[in-house]
Structures are given as C-alpha cells and as structure tokens.
Coordinates of N, CA, C and O in Angstrom, one line a residue:
X2 N 40.9 -10.0 10.2 CA 39.6 -10.4 9.7 C 38.9 -9.1 9.2 O 39.0 -8.1 9.9
X3 N 38.3 -9.1 8.1 CA 37.6 -7.9 7.6 C 36.1 -8.1 7.4 O 35.7 -9.2 6.9
X4 N 35.3 -7.2 7.9 CA 33.9 -7.3 7.7 C 33.5 -6.1 6.8 O 33.8 -5.0 7.0
X5 N 32.7 -6.4 5.8 CA 32.2 -5.4 4.9 C 30.7 -5.4 5.0 O 30.0 -6.4 4.8
X6 N 30.1 -4.2 5.3 CA 28.7 -4.0 5.5 C 28.2 -3.0 4.5 O 28.9 -2.0 4.3
X7 N 27.0 -3.1 4.0 CA 26.5 -2.2 3.1 C 25.6 -1.1 3.8 O 25.0 -0.3 3.2
X8 N 25.6 -1.3 5.1 CA 24.8 -0.3 5.9 C 25.4 -0.2 7.3 O 26.3 -1.0 7.6
X9 N 25.1 0.8 8.0 CA 25.6 1.0 9.3 C 25.3 -0.2 10.2 O 24.2 -0.8 10.1
X10 N 26.2 -0.6 11.1 CA 26.0 -1.7 11.9 C 25.8 -1.2 13.4 O 26.4 -0.2 13.8
X11 N 25.0 -2.0 14.1 CA 24.9 -1.7 15.5 C 26.1 -2.4 16.2 O 27.0 -1.8 16.7
X12 N 26.0 -3.8 16.3 CA 27.1 -4.6 16.8 C 27.0 -5.9 16.2 O 26.0 -6.5 16.1
X13 N 28.2 -6.4 15.8 CA 28.3 -7.7 15.2 C 29.4 -8.5 16.0 O 30.4 -8.0 16.2
X14 N 29.0 -9.7 16.4 CA 30.0 -10.5 17.1 C 30.3 -11.7 16.3 O 29.4 -12.5 15.9
X15 N 31.6 -11.9 15.9 CA 32.0 -13.1 15.1 C 33.1 -13.7 15.8 O 34.3 -13.3 15.6
X16 N 32.8 -14.7 16.7 CA 33.9 -15.3 17.4 C 34.6 -14.4 18.4 O 33.9 -13.8 19.3
X17 N 35.9 -14.2 18.2 CA 36.6 -13.3 19.1 C 36.7 -11.9 18.6 O 37.3 -11.0 19.2
X18 N 36.0 -11.6 17.5 CA 36.0 -10.2 16.9 C 34.6 -9.5 17.2 O 33.6 -10.1 17.0
X19 N 34.6 -8.3 17.6 CA 33.4 -7.5 17.8 C 33.5 -6.3 17.0 O 34.5 -5.5 17.0
X20 N 32.5 -6.0 16.2 CA 32.5 -4.9 15.3 C 31.3 -4.0 15.8 O 30.2 -4.5 16.0
X21 N 31.6 -2.8 16.1 CA 30.5 -1.9 16.6 C 30.4 -0.7 15.7 O 31.4 -0.3 15.1
X22 N 29.3 0.0 15.7 CA 29.2 1.2 14.9 C 27.8 1.8 15.3 O 27.0 1.3 16.0
X23 N 27.7 3.0 14.8 CA 26.4 3.8 15.0 C 25.4 3.3 14.0 O 25.7 3.2 12.8
X24 N 24.2 3.1 14.5 CA 23.1 2.8 13.6 C 22.3 4.1 13.3 O 21.2 4.3 13.9
X25 N 22.8 4.9 12.4 CA 22.2 6.2 12.2 C 21.5 6.2 10.8 O 22.0 5.6 9.9
X26 N 20.4 6.9 10.8 CA 19.7 7.0 9.5 C 18.9 5.8 9.1 O 18.7 5.6 7.9
X27 N 18.6 4.9 10.0 CA 17.8 3.7 9.7 C 16.4 4.1 9.3 O 15.8 4.8 9.9
X28 N 16.0 3.5 8.2 CA 14.6 3.7 7.7 C 13.8 2.4 7.8 O 14.2 1.4 7.3
X29 N 12.8 2.5 8.6 CA 11.9 1.3 8.7 C 10.6 1.5 8.0 O 9.8 2.4 8.3
X30 N 10.4 0.8 7.0 CA 9.1 0.8 6.2 C 8.2 -0.3 6.7 O 8.2 -1.4 6.1
X31 N 7.5 -0.1 7.7 CA 6.6 -1.1 8.3 C 5.2 -0.7 7.9 O 4.7 0.3 8.2
X32 N 4.6 -1.6 7.2 CA 3.2 -1.4 6.8 C 2.4 -2.6 7.4 O 2.0 -3.5 6.7
X33 N 2.1 -2.5 8.7 CA 1.2 -3.5 9.3 C -0.1 -2.9 9.5 O -0.4 -1.7 9.2
X34 N -1.0 -3.6 10.1 CA -2.4 -3.2 10.3 C -2.4 -2.0 11.4 O -3.4 -1.3 11.4
X35 N -1.4 -1.9 12.2 CA -1.4 -0.8 13.1 C -0.6 0.4 12.7 O -0.3 1.4 13.4
X36 N -0.1 0.4 11.4 CA 0.6 1.5 10.8 C -0.4 2.6 10.5 O -1.4 2.4 9.8
X37 N -0.2 3.8 11.0 CA -1.2 4.9 10.8 C -1.4 5.3 9.3 O -2.4 5.6 8.9
X38 N -0.3 5.2 8.5 CA -0.4 5.5 7.1 C -1.3 4.5 6.4 O -2.1 4.8 5.5
X39 N -1.2 3.2 6.7 CA -2.0 2.2 6.1 C -3.4 2.3 6.6 O -4.4 2.2 5.8
X40 N -3.6 2.7 7.8 CA -5.0 2.9 8.3 C -5.7 4.1 7.6 O -6.8 4.0 7.3
X41 N -4.9 5.1 7.4 CA -5.4 6.3 6.7 C -5.8 6.0 5.3 O -6.8 6.4 4.8
X42 N -5.0 5.2 4.6 CA -5.3 4.8 3.2 C -6.5 4.0 3.1 O -7.4 4.2 2.3
X43 N -6.7 3.0 4.1 CA -7.9 2.2 4.1 C -9.1 3.0 4.3 O -10.1 2.9 3.7
X44 N -9.0 4.0 5.3 CA -10.1 4.9 5.6 C -10.5 5.7 4.4 O -11.7 5.8 4.0
X45 N -9.5 6.2 3.7 CA -9.8 7.1 2.5 C -10.5 6.2 1.4 O -11.4 6.7 0.7
X46 N -10.0 5.0 1.2 CA -10.6 4.2 0.2 C -12.1 3.8 0.5 O -13.0 3.9 -0.3
X47 N -12.3 3.5 1.8 CA -13.7 3.2 2.2 C -14.6 4.4 2.0 O -15.7 4.2 1.5
X48 N -14.1 5.6 2.3 CA -14.9 6.8 2.2 C -15.3 7.0 0.7 O -16.4 7.3 0.4
X49 N -14.3 6.8 -0.2 CA -14.6 7.0 -1.6 C -15.6 5.9 -2.1 O -16.6 6.3 -2.8
X50 N -15.4 4.7 -1.6 CA -16.4 3.6 -2.1 C -17.8 3.8 -1.5 O -18.8 3.5 -2.1
X51 N -17.8 4.4 -0.3 CA -19.2 4.6 0.3 C -20.0 5.6 -0.5 O -21.2 5.6 -0.4
X52 N -19.3 6.5 -1.2 CA -19.9 7.5 -2.0 C -20.3 6.9 -3.4 O -21.2 7.4 -4.1
X53 N -19.6 5.8 -3.8 CA -19.9 5.3 -5.2 C -20.8 4.1 -5.2 O -21.7 4.0 -5.9
X54 N -20.6 3.1 -4.3 CA -21.3 1.8 -4.3 C -22.8 2.0 -4.2 O -23.5 1.4 -5.0
X55 N -23.4 2.9 -3.4 CA -24.8 3.0 -3.3 C -25.5 3.5 -4.6 O -26.7 3.2 -4.8
X56 N -24.7 4.1 -5.5 CA -25.2 4.6 -6.8 C -25.4 3.4 -7.8 O -26.0 3.6 -8.8
X57 N -24.8 2.3 -7.5 CA -24.7 1.2 -8.5 C -25.9 0.3 -8.2 O -26.1 -0.2 -7.1
X58 N -26.7 -0.1 -9.2 CA -27.9 -0.9 -9.0 C -27.5 -2.3 -8.6 O -28.2 -2.9 -7.7
X59 N -26.5 -2.9 -9.2 CA -26.1 -4.3 -8.8 C -24.6 -4.3 -8.5 O -23.8 -4.7 -9.4
X60 N -24.1 -3.8 -7.4 CA -22.7 -3.7 -7.2 C -21.9 -5.0 -7.1 O -20.7 -5.0 -7.3
X61 N -22.6 -6.1 -6.9 CA -21.9 -7.4 -6.8 C -21.7 -8.1 -8.1 O -21.0 -9.1 -8.2
X62 N -22.4 -7.6 -9.2 CA -22.2 -8.2 -10.5 C -20.8 -7.8 -11.0 O -20.2 -6.8 -10.6
X63 N -20.4 -8.5 -12.0 CA -19.1 -8.2 -12.7 C -19.1 -6.8 -13.3 O -18.2 -6.0 -13.1
X64 N -20.3 -6.5 -13.9 CA -20.4 -5.1 -14.5 C -20.4 -4.1 -13.4 O -19.8 -3.0 -13.6
X65 N -21.1 -4.3 -12.3 CA -21.1 -3.4 -11.2 C -19.7 -3.2 -10.6 O -19.3 -2.0 -10.3
X66 N -19.0 -4.3 -10.5 CA -17.6 -4.2 -9.9 C -16.7 -3.3 -10.9 O -15.9 -2.5 -10.4
X67 N -16.9 -3.5 -12.2 CA -16.1 -2.7 -13.1 C -16.5 -1.3 -13.1 O -15.6 -0.4 -13.1
X68 N -17.7 -1.0 -12.9 CA -18.2 0.4 -12.8 C -17.6 1.1 -11.5 O -17.1 2.2 -11.5
X69 N -17.7 0.3 -10.4 CA -17.1 0.8 -9.1 C -15.6 1.0 -9.2 O -15.1 2.1 -8.8
X70 N -14.9 0.1 -9.8 CA -13.5 0.2 -10.0 C -13.1 1.4 -10.8 O -12.2 2.2 -10.5
X71 N -13.8 1.6 -11.9 CA -13.6 2.8 -12.8 C -13.8 4.1 -12.1 O -13.1 5.1 -12.2
X72 N -15.0 4.2 -11.4 CA -15.3 5.4 -10.7 C -14.3 5.7 -9.6 O -14.0 6.8 -9.3
X73 N -13.9 4.6 -8.9 CA -12.9 4.8 -7.8 C -11.6 5.3 -8.4 O -11.0 6.2 -7.8
X74 N -11.2 4.7 -9.5 CA -9.9 5.1 -10.1 C -10.0 6.6 -10.6 O -9.1 7.4 -10.4
X75 N -11.2 7.0 -11.1 CA -11.3 8.4 -11.5 C -11.2 9.3 -10.3 O -10.6 10.4 -10.4
X76 N -11.8 8.9 -9.1 CA -11.7 9.7 -7.9 C -10.2 9.8 -7.5 O -9.7 10.9 -7.1
X77 N -9.5 8.7 -7.6 CA -8.1 8.7 -7.2 C -7.2 9.5 -8.1 O -6.2 10.1 -7.7
X78 N -7.5 9.5 -9.4 CA -6.8 10.3 -10.4 C -6.9 11.8 -10.1 O -6.0 12.5 -10.4
X79 N -8.0 12.2 -9.4 CA -8.2 13.6 -9.1 C -7.4 13.9 -7.8 O -7.5 15.1 -7.3
X80 N -6.9 12.9 -7.1 CA -6.1 13.1 -5.9 C -4.7 12.5 -6.0 O -4.5 11.4 -5.6
X81 N -3.8 13.2 -6.7 CA -2.5 12.6 -7.0 C -1.7 12.1 -5.8 O -1.0 11.1 -5.9
X82 N -1.9 12.8 -4.7 CA -1.1 12.4 -3.5 C -1.7 11.0 -3.0 O -0.9 10.2 -2.6
X83 N -3.0 10.8 -3.1 CA -3.5 9.5 -2.7 C -3.1 8.5 -3.7 O -2.7 7.4 -3.2
X84 N -3.0 8.7 -4.9 CA -2.5 7.7 -5.9 C -1.1 7.4 -5.6 O -0.7 6.2 -5.6
X85 N -0.2 8.4 -5.3 CA 1.2 8.2 -5.0 C 1.3 7.3 -3.8 O 2.2 6.4 -3.7
X86 N 0.5 7.6 -2.8 CA 0.5 6.8 -1.6 C 0.1 5.3 -1.8 O 0.6 4.4 -1.2
X87 N -0.9 5.1 -2.7 CA -1.3 3.8 -3.0 C -0.2 3.0 -3.8 O 0.0 1.8 -3.5
X88 N 0.5 3.7 -4.7 CA 1.6 3.1 -5.4 C 2.7 2.7 -4.4 O 3.2 1.6 -4.5
X89 N 3.0 3.6 -3.5 CA 4.0 3.3 -2.5 C 3.6 2.1 -1.6 O 4.4 1.3 -1.3
X90 N 2.3 2.1 -1.3 CA 1.8 0.9 -0.5 C 1.9 -0.4 -1.2 O 2.3 -1.4 -0.7
X91 N 1.7 -0.3 -2.5 CA 1.8 -1.5 -3.3 C 3.2 -2.0 -3.3 O 3.5 -3.2 -3.1
X92 N 4.2 -1.1 -3.5 CA 5.6 -1.4 -3.6 C 6.1 -2.0 -2.2 O 6.9 -2.8 -2.2
X93 N 5.5 -1.5 -1.1 CA 5.9 -1.9 0.2 C 5.1 -3.2 0.6 O 5.4 -3.7 1.7
X94 N 4.2 -3.6 -0.2 CA 3.5 -4.8 0.2 C 2.4 -4.6 1.2 O 2.0 -5.5 2.0
X95 N 1.8 -3.4 1.2 CA 0.8 -3.1 2.3 C -0.6 -3.3 1.8 O -1.5 -3.1 2.6
X96 N -0.8 -3.8 0.6 CA -2.2 -4.0 0.1 C -3.0 -5.0 1.0 O -4.2 -4.8 1.3
X97 N -2.3 -6.0 1.5 CA -3.0 -7.0 2.3 C -3.5 -6.4 3.6 O -4.6 -6.6 4.1
X98 N -2.6 -5.5 4.2 CA -3.0 -4.8 5.4 C -4.1 -3.9 5.2 O -5.0 -3.8 6.0
X99 N -4.1 -3.2 4.1 CA -5.2 -2.3 3.8 C -6.5 -3.0 3.6 O -7.6 -2.6 4.2
X100 N -6.5 -4.2 2.9 CA -7.7 -5.0 2.8 C -8.2 -5.4 4.2 O -9.4 -5.4 4.4
X101 N -7.3 -5.8 5.0 CA -7.7 -6.3 6.4 C -8.3 -5.2 7.2 O -9.3 -5.4 7.9
X102 N -7.7 -4.0 7.1 CA -8.2 -2.9 7.9 C -9.6 -2.4 7.4 O -10.5 -2.2 8.2
X103 N -9.7 -2.4 6.1 CA -10.9 -1.8 5.5 C -12.1 -2.7 5.7 O -13.2 -2.2 5.9
X104 N -11.9 -4.0 5.7 CA -13.0 -5.0 5.9 C -14.2 -4.6 4.9 O -15.3 -4.6 5.3
X105 N -13.8 -4.4 3.7 CA -14.8 -4.0 2.6 C -14.4 -4.8 1.4 O -13.3 -4.6 0.8
X106 N -15.3 -5.6 0.9 CA -15.1 -6.4 -0.3 C -14.7 -5.5 -1.5 O -13.9 -6.0 -2.4
X107 N -15.3 -4.4 -1.6 CA -15.0 -3.5 -2.8 C -13.6 -2.9 -2.7 O -13.0 -2.6 -3.8
X108 N -13.0 -2.8 -1.6 CA -11.6 -2.3 -1.5 C -10.7 -3.4 -2.1 O -9.8 -3.1 -2.9
X109 N -11.0 -4.6 -1.8 CA -10.2 -5.7 -2.4 C -10.3 -5.7 -3.9 O -9.4 -5.9 -4.6
X110 N -11.6 -5.6 -4.4 CA -11.8 -5.6 -5.8 C -11.0 -4.4 -6.5 O -10.3 -4.6 -7.5
X111 N -11.1 -3.2 -5.9 CA -10.4 -2.1 -6.4 C -8.9 -2.3 -6.4 O -8.2 -2.0 -7.4
X112 N -8.4 -2.7 -5.3 CA -6.9 -2.9 -5.1 C -6.4 -3.9 -6.1 O -5.3 -3.7 -6.7
X113 N -7.1 -5.0 -6.3 CA -6.7 -6.0 -7.3 C -6.6 -5.3 -8.7 O -5.6 -5.6 -9.4
X114 N -7.6 -4.6 -9.1 CA -7.6 -3.9 -10.4 C -6.5 -2.9 -10.5 O -5.8 -2.7 -11.5
X115 N -6.3 -2.1 -9.4 CA -5.3 -1.1 -9.4 C -3.9 -1.7 -9.6 O -3.1 -1.2 -10.4
X116 N -3.7 -2.7 -8.9 CA -2.4 -3.4 -9.0 C -2.2 -4.0 -10.4 O -1.1 -3.8 -11.0
X117 N -3.2 -4.6 -10.9 CA -3.1 -5.1 -12.3 C -2.8 -4.0 -13.3 O -2.0 -4.1 -14.2
X118 N -3.5 -2.8 -13.1 CA -3.3 -1.7 -14.0 C -1.9 -1.2 -13.9 O -1.3 -0.8 -14.9
X119 N -1.3 -1.1 -12.7 CA 0.1 -0.6 -12.6 C 1.1 -1.6 -13.2 O 2.0 -1.2 -13.8
X120 N 0.8 -2.9 -13.0 CA 1.7 -3.9 -13.6 C 1.7 -3.9 -15.1 O 2.6 -4.3 -15.7
X121 N 0.5 -3.5 -15.6 CA 0.4 -3.6 -17.1 C 1.0 -2.4 -17.8 O 1.3 -2.5 -19.0
X122 N 1.2 -1.3 -17.1 CA 1.8 -0.1 -17.7 C 3.3 -0.4 -18.0 O 4.0 -1.0 -17.2
X123 N 3.7 0.1 -19.1 CA 5.1 -0.1 -19.5 C 6.0 0.7 -18.5 O 5.7 1.8 -18.2
X124 N 7.1 0.2 -18.2 CA 8.1 0.9 -17.3 C 8.8 1.9 -18.0 O 9.3 1.7 -19.2
X125 N 9.0 3.1 -17.4 CA 9.8 4.1 -18.1 C 11.2 4.0 -17.9 O 11.7 3.6 -16.9

C-alpha cells in the first residue's frame, strides 16, 4: 500500500497500516479575533480614521464616506508596510476579523472599498 502526501505527516492510520513522520515546518496562518497581527491592523486603521473622520462635516453621507475612504487610502499609501499587511490580511480572509475587532463602521466602509480596489486592478 502506498501513501502519497504533499506535506509532512504526523501520523496516518489506514486500517492495518500506520504512516508516521515529522511534522516540521508547518505554517499556520490563523487570522482570528485573538490574532495579534489582526488586532494591530484593526488598531492602526481605527487610529487613522480617528484623525480623518472628525474633519468631515457629514461623515455618514455617501460623499463623506468617499472622502474618508480616499483620505484613508492616501494615509495607507504613505505606509507601504501597512498596505502590504492589509493585502495579506485580505488574502488570508482576515477582513471580517478586523471589522469585528475595530467595531467602527468606517473601518468596514474602507475595507470594502480597499478590497474592491484591489480586485479591480489588473493582475501582473
């Protein structure tokens, strides 16, 4: 009997056959609400928004949301590592966790626009 695995195995039991191996080099990309990286991203976004939102006369209007999103994106463009971390969070599916941690409606508005912007860019 032959077992083919694309990754290291801990232990596999198949009837009377036992396959064991070292589970070395395992990478766990967990982005839950208790993940420190996700918490830090949420905190940074809230801090950026706290500096922008009070300057907008009607932040809940569509025009206000667009201004907030553009200003937030401009701030993030000036922080390439933050942008890279946001892209990685999007790919890992952590946006929902960030929204939940941030508890800020404007974070959700920005993340939705950020995601749409990335998806609209042509792939290289």
